[in-house]
CSV table of C-alpha atoms in Angstrom, one decimal:
chain,number,residue,atom,x,y,z
A,20,MET,CA,24.4,-17.1,-22.6
A,21,GLY,CA,21.2,-15.4,-23.2
A,22,TRP,CA,20.6,-11.7,-24.3
A,23,GLU,CA,19.3,-10.9,-20.8
A,24,LYS,CA,22.5,-11.9,-19.2
A,25,GLU,CA,24.6,-10.4,-21.9
A,26,ALA,CA,22.9,-6.9,-21.3
A,27,TRP,CA,23.9,-7.4,-17.6
A,28,PHE,CA,27.5,-7.7,-18.3
A,29,ARG,CA,27.7,-5.3,-21.4
A,30,GLN,CA,28.3,-2.3,-19.1
A,31,ALA,CA,31.3,-4.0,-17.5
A,32,ARG,CA,33.1,-4.7,-20.8
A,33,ARG,CA,32.6,-1.2,-22.2
A,34,PRO,CA,35.9,0.8,-22.0
A,35,ARG,CA,35.5,3.7,-19.5
A,36,ARG,CA,37.9,6.6,-18.7
A,37,LYS,CA,39.5,6.3,-15.3
A,38,ILE,CA,39.6,9.3,-13.0
A,39,GLY,CA,42.0,8.5,-10.3
A,40,ASN,CA,41.0,5.2,-8.9
A,41,ARG,CA,37.3,5.7,-10.3
A,42,ILE,CA,35.8,5.3,-13.6
A,43,GLU,CA,33.9,8.0,-15.3
A,44,GLY,CA,30.1,7.4,-15.8
A,45,VAL,CA,29.9,4.4,-13.3
A,46,GLU,CA,27.4,4.5,-10.3
A,47,ARG,CA,28.5,2.9,-7.1
A,48,ASN,CA,27.0,2.2,-3.8
A,49,LYS,CA,28.5,3.1,-0.4
A,50,HIS,CA,30.7,0.2,-0.4
A,51,GLY,CA,32.3,1.1,-3.8
A,52,LYS,CA,30.3,-1.7,-5.6
A,53,ILE,CA,29.5,-0.9,-9.1
A,54,ILE,CA,25.6,-0.5,-9.5
A,55,ARG,CA,24.0,-1.8,-12.7
A,56,ALA,CA,20.5,-1.4,-14.1
A,57,CYS,CA,18.2,-4.4,-15.0
A,58,GLY,CA,17.3,-2.9,-18.3
A,59,ILE,CA,14.7,-5.6,-19.3
A,60,ASN,CA,11.6,-4.1,-21.1
A,61,GLY,CA,12.7,-0.6,-19.6
A,62,CYS,CA,12.9,-2.0,-15.9
A,63,THR,CA,14.9,0.5,-13.8
A,64,PHE,CA,15.8,-1.7,-11.0
A,65,LYS,CA,19.4,-1.4,-9.9
A,66,ALA,CA,21.7,-3.6,-7.9
A,67,ALA,CA,25.3,-3.9,-7.1
A,68,TYR,CA,25.5,-7.6,-6.5
A,69,THR,CA,24.8,-10.5,-8.9
A,70,THR,CA,22.6,-12.2,-6.4
A,71,GLN,CA,20.4,-9.3,-6.1
A,72,MET,CA,19.9,-9.0,-9.7
A,73,ARG,CA,19.2,-12.6,-10.2
A,74,ASN,CA,16.7,-12.7,-7.6
A,75,HIS,CA,15.1,-9.6,-9.1
A,76,ARG,CA,14.9,-11.2,-12.5
A,77,ALA,CA,13.6,-14.4,-11.3
A,78,SER,CA,10.8,-12.6,-9.3
A,79,LYS,CA,9.7,-9.8,-11.7
A,80,HIS,CA,10.8,-11.1,-15.2
A,81,ASN,CA,10.6,-15.0,-14.6
A,82,ILE,CA,14.2,-15.3,-16.1
A,83,ASP,CA,16.1,-18.3,-14.6
A,84,VAL,CA,13.5,-19.1,-12.1
A,85,ARG,CA,14.3,-21.9,-9.5
A,86,TRP,CA,11.1,-23.1,-8.1
A,87,PHE,CA,10.8,-24.4,-4.6
A,88,ARG,CA,7.9,-26.9,-3.9
A,89,CYS,CA,6.0,-28.0,-1.0
A,90,GLN,CA,6.9,-31.7,-0.3
A,91,GLU,CA,3.8,-32.5,1.7
A,92,ALA,CA,1.6,-35.4,0.3
A,93,GLY,CA,-1.1,-33.9,-2.2
A,94,CYS,CA,0.1,-30.2,-2.0
A,95,ASP,CA,1.4,-28.7,-5.3
A,96,TYR,CA,2.2,-25.3,-3.7
A,97,LYS,CA,5.5,-23.8,-5.4
A,98,ALA,CA,7.2,-20.5,-4.8
A,99,LYS,CA,10.3,-18.6,-6.1
A,100,TYR,CA,11.7,-18.3,-2.5
A,101,ALA,CA,12.4,-20.9,0.1
A,102,GLY,CA,11.2,-18.7,2.7
A,103,HIS,CA,7.7,-18.7,1.2
A,104,VAL,CA,7.5,-22.3,1.2
A,105,LYS,CA,8.6,-22.4,4.8
A,106,ARG,CA,5.8,-20.0,5.7
A,107,HIS,CA,3.4,-21.8,3.7
A,108,LYS,CA,4.2,-25.1,5.6
A,109,GLN,CA,3.7,-23.2,8.8
A,110,SER,CA,0.3,-21.7,7.6
A,111,ALA,CA,-1.2,-24.5,5.6
A,112,HIS,CA,0.3,-27.6,7.2
A,113,ASN,CA,1.2,-26.3,10.8
A,114,ILE,CA,4.8,-27.6,10.3
A,115,ASP,CA,7.5,-26.0,12.6
A,116,VAL,CA,5.0,-23.4,13.8
A,117,VAL,CA,6.3,-20.8,16.3
A,118,TRP,CA,3.6,-18.5,17.6
A,119,HIS,CA,4.3,-15.1,18.1
A,120,HIS,CA,2.1,-13.6,20.8
A,121,CYS,CA,1.0,-9.9,21.4
A,122,LYS,CA,2.1,-9.0,25.0
A,123,GLU,CA,-0.2,-5.9,25.2
A,124,ASP,CA,-2.8,-5.9,28.1
A,125,ASN,CA,-5.9,-7.8,27.4
A,126,CYS,CA,-4.9,-8.9,23.8
A,127,ALA,CA,-4.9,-12.5,23.0
A,128,TYR,CA,-3.6,-11.8,19.4
A,129,LYS,CA,-1.1,-14.3,18.0
A,130,ALA,CA,0.5,-14.9,14.7
A,131,LYS,CA,2.6,-17.6,13.0
A,132,ASP,CA,4.7,-14.8,11.4
A,133,ALA,CA,6.6,-12.1,13.2
A,134,GLY,CA,5.9,-9.6,10.4
A,135,ASN,CA,2.1,-10.1,11.1
A,136,LEU,CA,2.7,-9.5,14.8
A,137,LYS,CA,4.5,-6.2,14.0
A,138,LYS,CA,1.8,-5.2,11.7
A,139,HIS,CA,-0.8,-5.9,14.2
A,140,LYS,CA,1.0,-4.0,16.8
A,141,GLN,CA,1.2,-0.9,14.7
A,142,LEU,CA,-2.4,-1.0,13.5
A,143,ALA,CA,-4.1,-2.1,16.8
A,144,HIS,CA,-1.8,-0.5,19.6
A,145,ASP,CA,0.0,2.1,17.7
A,146,ILE,CA,3.5,0.6,18.6
A,147,ASN,CA,6.4,1.8,16.5
A,148,VAL,CA,4.1,3.4,13.9
A,149,ARG,CA,5.6,5.1,11.0
A,150,TRP,CA,3.2,7.5,9.3
A,151,TYR,CA,3.1,7.7,5.5
A,152,SER,CA,1.9,10.9,4.0
A,153,CYS,CA,0.2,11.6,0.5
A,154,GLY,CA,1.7,15.0,-0.1
A,155,GLU,CA,-0.1,15.5,-3.4
A,156,PRO,CA,-1.9,18.8,-4.2
A,157,GLY,CA,-5.2,19.1,-2.3
A,158,THR,CA,-8.6,19.7,-3.9
A,159,LYS,CA,-8.3,23.4,-3.0
A,160,LYS,CA,-5.8,25.5,-4.7
A,161,GLY,CA,-2.6,25.9,-2.6
A,162,THR,CA,-3.3,23.0,-0.2
A,163,ILE,CA,-1.6,19.7,0.3
A,164,CYS,CA,-3.6,16.6,0.5
A,165,ASP,CA,-3.5,15.5,4.3
A,166,PHE,CA,-4.2,11.8,3.8
A,167,LYS,CA,-1.9,9.5,6.0
A,168,SER,CA,-1.7,5.9,6.8
A,169,LYS,CA,0.2,3.6,8.8
A,170,GLN,CA,1.0,1.4,5.8
A,171,ALA,CA,2.8,2.4,2.5
A,172,GLY,CA,0.5,0.3,0.4
A,173,HIS,CA,-2.4,2.4,1.5
A,174,ILE,CA,-0.7,5.6,0.3
A,175,LYS,CA,-0.2,4.0,-3.1
A,176,ARG,CA,-3.8,2.9,-3.2
A,177,HIS,CA,-5.1,6.2,-2.2
A,178,LYS,CA,-3.0,7.9,-5.0
A,179,GLN,CA,-4.5,5.5,-7.5
A,180,CYS,CA,-8.0,6.0,-6.2
A,181,ILE,CA,-8.1,9.8,-5.4
A,182,HIS,CA,-5.3,11.3,-7.6
A,183,ASP,CA,-5.4,8.9,-10.4
A,184,ILE,CA,-1.5,8.4,-10.1
A,185,ASP,CA,0.1,5.3,-11.3
A,186,VAL,CA,-3.2,3.5,-12.1
A,187,GLN,CA,-2.8,0.0,-13.4
A,188,TRP,CA,-5.7,-2.1,-14.5
A,189,HIS,CA,-5.8,-5.7,-13.6
A,190,TYR,CA,-8.1,-7.7,-16.1
A,191,CYS,CA,-9.8,-10.9,-15.6
A,192,LEU,CA,-8.8,-13.3,-18.1
A,193,VAL,CA,-11.7,-15.9,-17.9
A,194,ASP,CA,-13.3,-16.1,-21.2
A,195,GLY,CA,-16.4,-13.9,-21.6
A,196,CYS,CA,-15.6,-11.9,-18.3
A,197,GLU,CA,-14.7,-8.3,-18.7
A,198,TYR,CA,-14.2,-7.4,-15.1
A,199,LYS,CA,-11.2,-5.4,-14.4
A,200,HIS,CA,-9.9,-3.5,-11.2
A,201,THR,CA,-7.2,-1.3,-10.1
A,202,TYR,CA,-6.4,-3.4,-7.0
A,203,LYS,CA,-5.1,-6.8,-7.8
A,204,PRO,CA,-6.5,-8.6,-4.6
A,205,ASN,CA,-10.0,-7.6,-5.5
A,206,LEU,CA,-9.5,-9.4,-8.8
A,207,LYS,CA,-8.2,-12.3,-6.9
A,208,ARG,CA,-11.3,-12.4,-4.7
A,209,ARG,CA,-13.4,-12.0,-8.0
A,210,LYS,CA,-11.9,-15.1,-9.5
A,211,GLN,CA,-12.4,-17.0,-6.3
A,212,ASP,CA,-16.1,-15.9,-5.7
A,213,ARG,CA,-17.3,-15.9,-9.3
A,214,HIS,CA,-15.0,-18.4,-11.2
A,215,ASN,CA,-13.9,-20.8,-8.4
A,216,ILE,CA,-10.3,-20.3,-9.4
A,217,ASP,CA,-7.7,-20.7,-6.6
A,218,VAL,CA,-10.3,-21.4,-3.8
A,219,LYS,CA,-9.1,-22.0,-0.4
A,220,TRP,CA,-12.1,-22.8,1.8
A,221,ARG,CA,-12.3,-21.6,5.3
A,222,PHE,CA,-14.2,-23.9,7.7
A,223,CYS,CA,-16.1,-22.8,10.8
A,224,ASP,CA,-14.3,-24.5,13.8
A,225,VAL,CA,-17.4,-24.7,16.0
A,226,LYS,CA,-18.3,-28.3,16.7
A,227,GLY,CA,-21.1,-29.5,14.5
A,228,CYS,CA,-21.2,-26.6,12.3
A,229,GLU,CA,-20.6,-27.3,8.4
A,230,TYR,CA,-20.3,-23.7,7.4
A,231,LYS,CA,-17.5,-22.8,5.1
A,232,ALA,CA,-16.6,-19.6,3.2
A,233,LYS,CA,-14.2,-18.6,0.3
A,234,GLN,CA,-13.2,-15.3,2.3
A,235,PRO,CA,-11.8,-14.8,5.9
A,236,GLY,CA,-14.1,-11.9,6.3
A,237,ASN,CA,-17.2,-14.1,5.5
A,238,LEU,CA,-16.3,-16.7,8.0
A,239,LYS,CA,-15.6,-14.1,10.8
A,240,GLN,CA,-19.0,-12.6,10.1
A,241,HIS,CA,-20.8,-15.9,10.3
A,242,ARG,CA,-19.1,-16.6,13.8
A,243,GLN,CA,-20.2,-13.4,15.1
A,244,ARG,CA,-23.9,-13.6,13.7
A,245,ILE,CA,-24.5,-17.2,14.3
A,246,HIS,CA,-22.2,-18.2,17.2
A,247,ASN,CA,-21.8,-14.9,18.9
A,248,ILE,CA,-18.2,-15.4,18.7
A,249,THR,CA,-16.0,-12.1,18.4
A,250,THR,CA,-12.5,-13.6,18.9
A,251,PRO,CA,-10.5,-14.2,15.8
A,252,SER,CA,-11.0,-17.5,14.1
A,253,LYS,CA,-8.1,-19.7,12.9
A,254,PRO,CA,-8.3,-19.9,9.3
A,255,ALA,CA,-4.8,-21.1,8.7
A,256,ALA,CA,-5.5,-24.3,10.4
A,257,ALA,CA,-8.6,-24.9,8.4
A,258,LEU,CA,-7.5,-24.2,4.9
A,259,LYS,CA,-8.3,-26.7,2.0
A,260,SER,CA,-6.9,-25.8,-1.3
A,261,GLU,CA,-8.7,-26.5,-4.6
A,262,GLY,CA,-6.0,-26.6,-7.4
A,263,GLY,CA,-2.8,-25.3,-5.7
A,264,ASN,CA,-0.8,-22.7,-7.6
A,265,GLU,CA,2.5,-20.8,-7.5
A,266,GLY,CA,2.8,-19.1,-4.1
A,267,SER,CA,2.8,-15.4,-3.7
A,268,GLU,CA,4.6,-13.2,-1.1
A,269,ASP,CA,1.3,-12.2,0.6
A,270,SER,CA,-1.2,-14.8,2.1
A,271,ASP,CA,-4.8,-14.5,1.3
A,272,ASP,CA,-5.6,-13.5,4.9
A,273,ASP,CA,-3.1,-10.7,4.6
A,274,ASP,CA,-5.0,-9.6,1.3
A,275,GLU,CA,-8.2,-9.5,3.3
A,276,VAL,CA,-6.7,-7.5,6.2
A,277,GLN,CA,-5.1,-5.0,3.7
A,278,LEU,CA,-8.4,-4.8,1.7
A,279,SER,CA,-10.6,-4.1,4.7
A,280,SER,CA,-8.3,-1.7,6.3
A,281,MET,CA,-7.7,0.3,3.2
A,282,ASN,CA,-11.4,0.8,2.5
A,283,ILE,CA,-11.8,2.1,6.2
A,284,TYR,CA,-9.1,4.6,5.4
A,285,LEU,CA,-10.5,5.7,2.2
A,286,ASN,CA,-14.1,5.9,3.5
A,287,GLN,CA,-12.8,8.1,6.3
A,288,PHE,CA,-11.0,10.3,3.7
A,289,LEU,CA,-13.9,10.6,1.4
A,290,LYS,CA,-16.3,11.7,4.1
């Protein structure tokens, strides 16, 4: 048993003074299960169940990782969760696709993932919206920052950009490149655009058009300017990878949506 696993069980072996049917100094959840901390490199994650801790350590610390791989011919996609591979097959290979349609009036939006449809309804139709507020001190003394967003990730990004809170730099590791950014999707786009790393080509689906783009936004812009098409394209059905890598929880198209909507929110705030 490695030291990482030993640390997990060390608390259980340590003698504790009992108080009634409880043990002194032991944190429990609402079901009475003992909660233990991860503790790897100062990690504060806590869990009451071994499965939760195992998944956390595999995901965040790459300990005892079990890889799930796409079995389609020529595809070397892999992920730490079986659900990610299933979603990848739906998105990239159109396998077992179940379309989720927006039922709002005059809306033709559809998504392969129920979570994306839910996000669309929140952003486009204000349905089941949960607002997240900044709450940090404002620029004027005695005031509170009134920035709010429909997505928690926007608040985190806002605090990094505006209030310098929890800023984490992401560096390009390509030889000779000194680029860095606080927003990881921007670094990912940089690698695709400048260094041709993990590129996924988006192809125009208009008959006879050979245009392709590395970013969904560029393809959308092309369709609007050249073909006068304003309806959403179908990037997932036209993806081709160059050098597949391990899967991430969010797709590139989701990153594009997150990035563009985040920029809109920040621009409105900074006006």
